[in-house]
Short mmCIF file of C-alpha atoms and ligand atoms in Angstrom, two decimals:
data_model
loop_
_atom_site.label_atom_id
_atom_site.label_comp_id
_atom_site.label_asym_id
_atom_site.label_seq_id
_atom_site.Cartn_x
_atom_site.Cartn_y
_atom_site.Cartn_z
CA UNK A 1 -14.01 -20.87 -22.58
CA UNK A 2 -13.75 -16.83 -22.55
CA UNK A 3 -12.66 -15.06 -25.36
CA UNK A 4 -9.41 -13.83 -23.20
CA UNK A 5 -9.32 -17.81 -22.08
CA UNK A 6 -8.68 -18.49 -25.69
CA UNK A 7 -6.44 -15.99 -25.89
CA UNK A 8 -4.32 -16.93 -22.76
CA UNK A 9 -3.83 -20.43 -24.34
CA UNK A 10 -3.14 -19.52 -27.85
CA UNK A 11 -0.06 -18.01 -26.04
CA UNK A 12 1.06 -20.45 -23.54
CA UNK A 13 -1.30 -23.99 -24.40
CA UNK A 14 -2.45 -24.03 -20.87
CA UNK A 15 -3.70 -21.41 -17.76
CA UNK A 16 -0.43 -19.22 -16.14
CA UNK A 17 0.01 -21.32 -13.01
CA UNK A 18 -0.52 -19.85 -9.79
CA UNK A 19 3.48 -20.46 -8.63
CA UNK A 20 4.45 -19.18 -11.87
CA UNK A 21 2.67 -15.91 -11.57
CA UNK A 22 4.04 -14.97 -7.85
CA UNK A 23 7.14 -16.04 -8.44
CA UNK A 24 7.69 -13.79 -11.58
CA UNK A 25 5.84 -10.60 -10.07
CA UNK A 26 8.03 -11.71 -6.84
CA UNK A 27 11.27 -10.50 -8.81
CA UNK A 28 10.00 -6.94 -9.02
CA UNK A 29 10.70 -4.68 -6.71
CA UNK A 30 8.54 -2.21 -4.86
CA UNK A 31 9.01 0.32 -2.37
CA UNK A 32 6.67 -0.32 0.88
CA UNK A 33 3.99 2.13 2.24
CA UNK A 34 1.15 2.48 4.79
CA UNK A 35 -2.20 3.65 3.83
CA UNK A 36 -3.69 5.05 6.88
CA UNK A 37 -7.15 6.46 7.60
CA UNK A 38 -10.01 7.05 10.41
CA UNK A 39 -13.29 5.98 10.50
CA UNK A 40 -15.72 6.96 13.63
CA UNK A 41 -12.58 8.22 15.55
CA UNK A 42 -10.77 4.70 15.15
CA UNK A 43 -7.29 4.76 12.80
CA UNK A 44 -7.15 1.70 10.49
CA UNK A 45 -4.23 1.09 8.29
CA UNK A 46 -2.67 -1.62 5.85
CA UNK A 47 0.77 -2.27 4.76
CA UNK A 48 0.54 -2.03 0.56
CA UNK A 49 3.81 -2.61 -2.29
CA UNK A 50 0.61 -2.14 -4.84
CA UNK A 51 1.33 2.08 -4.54
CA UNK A 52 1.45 3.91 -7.96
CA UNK A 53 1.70 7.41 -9.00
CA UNK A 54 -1.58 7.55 -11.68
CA UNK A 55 -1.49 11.24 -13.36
CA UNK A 56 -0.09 14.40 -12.50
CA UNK A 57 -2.89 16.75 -13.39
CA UNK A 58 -5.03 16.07 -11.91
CA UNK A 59 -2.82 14.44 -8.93
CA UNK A 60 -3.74 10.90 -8.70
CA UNK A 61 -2.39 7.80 -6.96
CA UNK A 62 -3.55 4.46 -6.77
CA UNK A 63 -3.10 1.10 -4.54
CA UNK A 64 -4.70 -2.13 -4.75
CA UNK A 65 -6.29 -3.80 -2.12
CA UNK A 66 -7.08 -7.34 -1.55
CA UNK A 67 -11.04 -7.95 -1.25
CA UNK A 68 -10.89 -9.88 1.29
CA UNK A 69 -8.74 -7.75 3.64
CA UNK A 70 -10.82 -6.77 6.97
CA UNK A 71 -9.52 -3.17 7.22
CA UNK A 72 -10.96 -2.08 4.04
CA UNK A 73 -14.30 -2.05 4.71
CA UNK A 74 -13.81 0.71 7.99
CA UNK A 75 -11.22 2.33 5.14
CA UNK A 76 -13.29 3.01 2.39
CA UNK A 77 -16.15 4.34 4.66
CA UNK A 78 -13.54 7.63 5.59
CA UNK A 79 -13.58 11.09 3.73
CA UNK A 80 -9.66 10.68 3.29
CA UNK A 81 -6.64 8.55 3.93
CA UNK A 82 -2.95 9.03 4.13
CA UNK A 83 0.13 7.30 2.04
CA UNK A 84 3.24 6.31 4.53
CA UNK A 85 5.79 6.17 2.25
CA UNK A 86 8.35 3.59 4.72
CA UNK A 87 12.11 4.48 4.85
CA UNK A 88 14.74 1.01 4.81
CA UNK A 89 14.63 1.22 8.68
CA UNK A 90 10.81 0.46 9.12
CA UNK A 91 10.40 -2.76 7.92
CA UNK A 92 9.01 -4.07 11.49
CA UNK A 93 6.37 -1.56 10.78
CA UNK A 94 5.37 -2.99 7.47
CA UNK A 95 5.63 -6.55 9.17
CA UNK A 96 3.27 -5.12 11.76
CA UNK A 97 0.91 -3.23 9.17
CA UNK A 98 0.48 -6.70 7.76
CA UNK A 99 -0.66 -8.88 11.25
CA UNK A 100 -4.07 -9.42 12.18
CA UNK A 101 -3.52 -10.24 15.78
CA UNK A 102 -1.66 -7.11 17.25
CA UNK A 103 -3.08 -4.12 17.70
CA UNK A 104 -1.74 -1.94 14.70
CA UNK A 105 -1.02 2.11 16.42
CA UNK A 106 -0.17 0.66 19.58
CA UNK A 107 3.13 1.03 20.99
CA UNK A 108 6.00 0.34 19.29
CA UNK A 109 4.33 2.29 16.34
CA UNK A 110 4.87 6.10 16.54
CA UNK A 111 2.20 8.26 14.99
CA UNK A 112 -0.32 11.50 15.05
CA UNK A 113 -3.26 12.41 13.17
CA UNK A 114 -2.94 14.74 10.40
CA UNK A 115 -4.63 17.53 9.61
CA UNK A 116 -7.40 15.93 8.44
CA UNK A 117 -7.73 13.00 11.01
CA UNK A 118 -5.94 9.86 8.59
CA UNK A 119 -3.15 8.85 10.94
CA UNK A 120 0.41 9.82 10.37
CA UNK A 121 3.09 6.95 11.15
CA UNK A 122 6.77 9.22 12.58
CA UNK A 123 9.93 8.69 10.53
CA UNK A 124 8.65 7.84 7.20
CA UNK A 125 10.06 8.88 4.08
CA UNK A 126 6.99 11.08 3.13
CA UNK A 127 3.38 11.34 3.57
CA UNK A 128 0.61 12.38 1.11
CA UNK A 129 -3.09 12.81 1.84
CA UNK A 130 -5.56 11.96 -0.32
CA UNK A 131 -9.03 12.15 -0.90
CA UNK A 132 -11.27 9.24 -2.25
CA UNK A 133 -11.78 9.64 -6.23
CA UNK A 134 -12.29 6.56 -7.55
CA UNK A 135 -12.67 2.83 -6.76
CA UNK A 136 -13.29 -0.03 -9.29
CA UNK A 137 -13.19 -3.72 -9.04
CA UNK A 138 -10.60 -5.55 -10.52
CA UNK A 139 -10.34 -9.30 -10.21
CA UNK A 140 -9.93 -10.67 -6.62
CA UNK A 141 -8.65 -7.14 -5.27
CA UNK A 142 -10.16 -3.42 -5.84
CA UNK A 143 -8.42 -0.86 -7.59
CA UNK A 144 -8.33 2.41 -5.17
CA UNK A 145 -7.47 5.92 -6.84
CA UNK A 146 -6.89 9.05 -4.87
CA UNK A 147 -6.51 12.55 -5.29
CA UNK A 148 -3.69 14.28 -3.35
CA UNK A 149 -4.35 17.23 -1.69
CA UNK A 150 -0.78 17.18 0.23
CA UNK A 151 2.32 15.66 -0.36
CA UNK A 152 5.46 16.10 2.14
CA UNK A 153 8.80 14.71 2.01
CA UNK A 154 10.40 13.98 4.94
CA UNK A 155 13.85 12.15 4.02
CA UNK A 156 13.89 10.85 0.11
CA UNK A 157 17.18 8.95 0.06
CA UNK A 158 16.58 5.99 1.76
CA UNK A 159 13.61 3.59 0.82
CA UNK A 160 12.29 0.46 1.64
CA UNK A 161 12.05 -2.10 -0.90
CA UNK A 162 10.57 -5.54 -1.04
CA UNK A 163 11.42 -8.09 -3.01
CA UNK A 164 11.19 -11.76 -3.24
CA UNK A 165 9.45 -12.08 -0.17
CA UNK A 166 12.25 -10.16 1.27
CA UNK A 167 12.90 -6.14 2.50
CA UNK A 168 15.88 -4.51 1.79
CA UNK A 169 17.39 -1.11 0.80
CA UNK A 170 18.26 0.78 -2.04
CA UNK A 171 21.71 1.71 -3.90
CA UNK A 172 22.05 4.15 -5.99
CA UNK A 173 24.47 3.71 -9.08
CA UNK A 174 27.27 6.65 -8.48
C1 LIG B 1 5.18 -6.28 1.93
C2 LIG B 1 3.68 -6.40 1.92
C3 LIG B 1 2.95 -5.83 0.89
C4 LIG B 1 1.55 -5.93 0.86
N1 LIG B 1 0.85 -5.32 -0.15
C5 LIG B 1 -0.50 -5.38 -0.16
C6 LIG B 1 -1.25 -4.71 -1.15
O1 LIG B 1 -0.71 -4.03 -2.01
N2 LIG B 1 -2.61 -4.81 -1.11
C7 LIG B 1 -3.24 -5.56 -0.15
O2 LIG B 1 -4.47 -5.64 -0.16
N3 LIG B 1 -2.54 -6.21 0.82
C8 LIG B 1 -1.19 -6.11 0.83
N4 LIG B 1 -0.49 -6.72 1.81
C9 LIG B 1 -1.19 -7.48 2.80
C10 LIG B 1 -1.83 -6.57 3.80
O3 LIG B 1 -0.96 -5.69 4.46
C11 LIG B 1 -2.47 -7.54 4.82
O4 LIG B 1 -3.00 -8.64 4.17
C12 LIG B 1 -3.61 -7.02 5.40
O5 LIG B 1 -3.29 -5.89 6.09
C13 LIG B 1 -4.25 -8.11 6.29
O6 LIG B 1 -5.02 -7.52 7.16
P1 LIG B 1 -6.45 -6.90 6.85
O7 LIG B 1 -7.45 -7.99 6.89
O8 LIG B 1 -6.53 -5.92 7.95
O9 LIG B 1 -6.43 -6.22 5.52
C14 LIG B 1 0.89 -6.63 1.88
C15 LIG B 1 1.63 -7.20 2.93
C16 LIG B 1 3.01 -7.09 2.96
C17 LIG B 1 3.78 -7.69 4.10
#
């Protein structure tokens, strides 16, 4: 047994189950976004809830992505990549961001590159562009950090959440 083994069951007596976990982390909400990039002139790009603002000075954000996932490799290889931040109406696009068996920019999905080359999706709630600063392994996924060198805001009132397994919108208390 590790030391933070013991320490796990001095707390609970046994392991956190697996349905225990996801159900508890299902109950917080996140707001959706699309981390886009380009690698040999191909755009690859990954629906993500795991988005955090890190630190303001320097400008950092992070994401988390699953080791496993078959976009990352291409991903990681590019000089930069973009944060879609999704408004409440683009929850097909996360759904679609999250197959394996459709081709991800074709039509329906409306985008452009950016200035740098990291597609852009249309209609999203804001975009920021970031440039790779840091990457460090972390359990089954890796830990991604970025810095920003632009951030634009398109329309801020109206996010997508998900939560419980489930998209929705936002309401603001009066
Ligand atoms: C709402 C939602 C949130 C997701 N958040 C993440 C995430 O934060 N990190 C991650 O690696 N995968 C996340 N995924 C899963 C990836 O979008 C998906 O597994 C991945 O794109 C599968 O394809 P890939 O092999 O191209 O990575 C999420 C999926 C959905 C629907």
């Amino acid at each position: 047994m590790t030391e933070s083994q013991r320490a796990v069951a001095a707390v609970s007596g046994s392991p956190v189950d697996a349905d225990g976990f996801r159900q508890a982390l299902a109950v917080h909400a996140a707001g959706v976004v699309i981390i886009t990039a380009q690698t040999d002139g191909i755009p690859t790009g990954l629906t993500a809830t795991s988005f955090s603002s890190v630190s303001l000075d320097p400008p950092l954000v992070s994401f988390y992505v699953d080791r496993s996932s078959t976009t990352w490799p291409a991903m990681r290889s590019a000089d930069h990549f973009a944060v879609n931040v999704l408004a409440s109406d683009q929850a097909d696009l996360a759904v679609r961001f999250a197959r394996k068996d459709v081709d991800r920019f074709a039509e329906p999905t409306r985008w452009r590159p950016g200035p740098l080359g990291a597609p852009l999706l249309k209609d999203v709630s804001a975009h920021l562009i970031c440039l790779p600063h840091d990457t460090v392994d972390v359990g089954d996924h890796i830990l991604v950090v970025g810095l920003v060198a632009d951030a634009r805001v398109h329309s801020p009132g109206r996010p997508l959440i998900y939560h419980q397994g489930r998209f929705g919108r936002f309401f603001a208390y009066p």
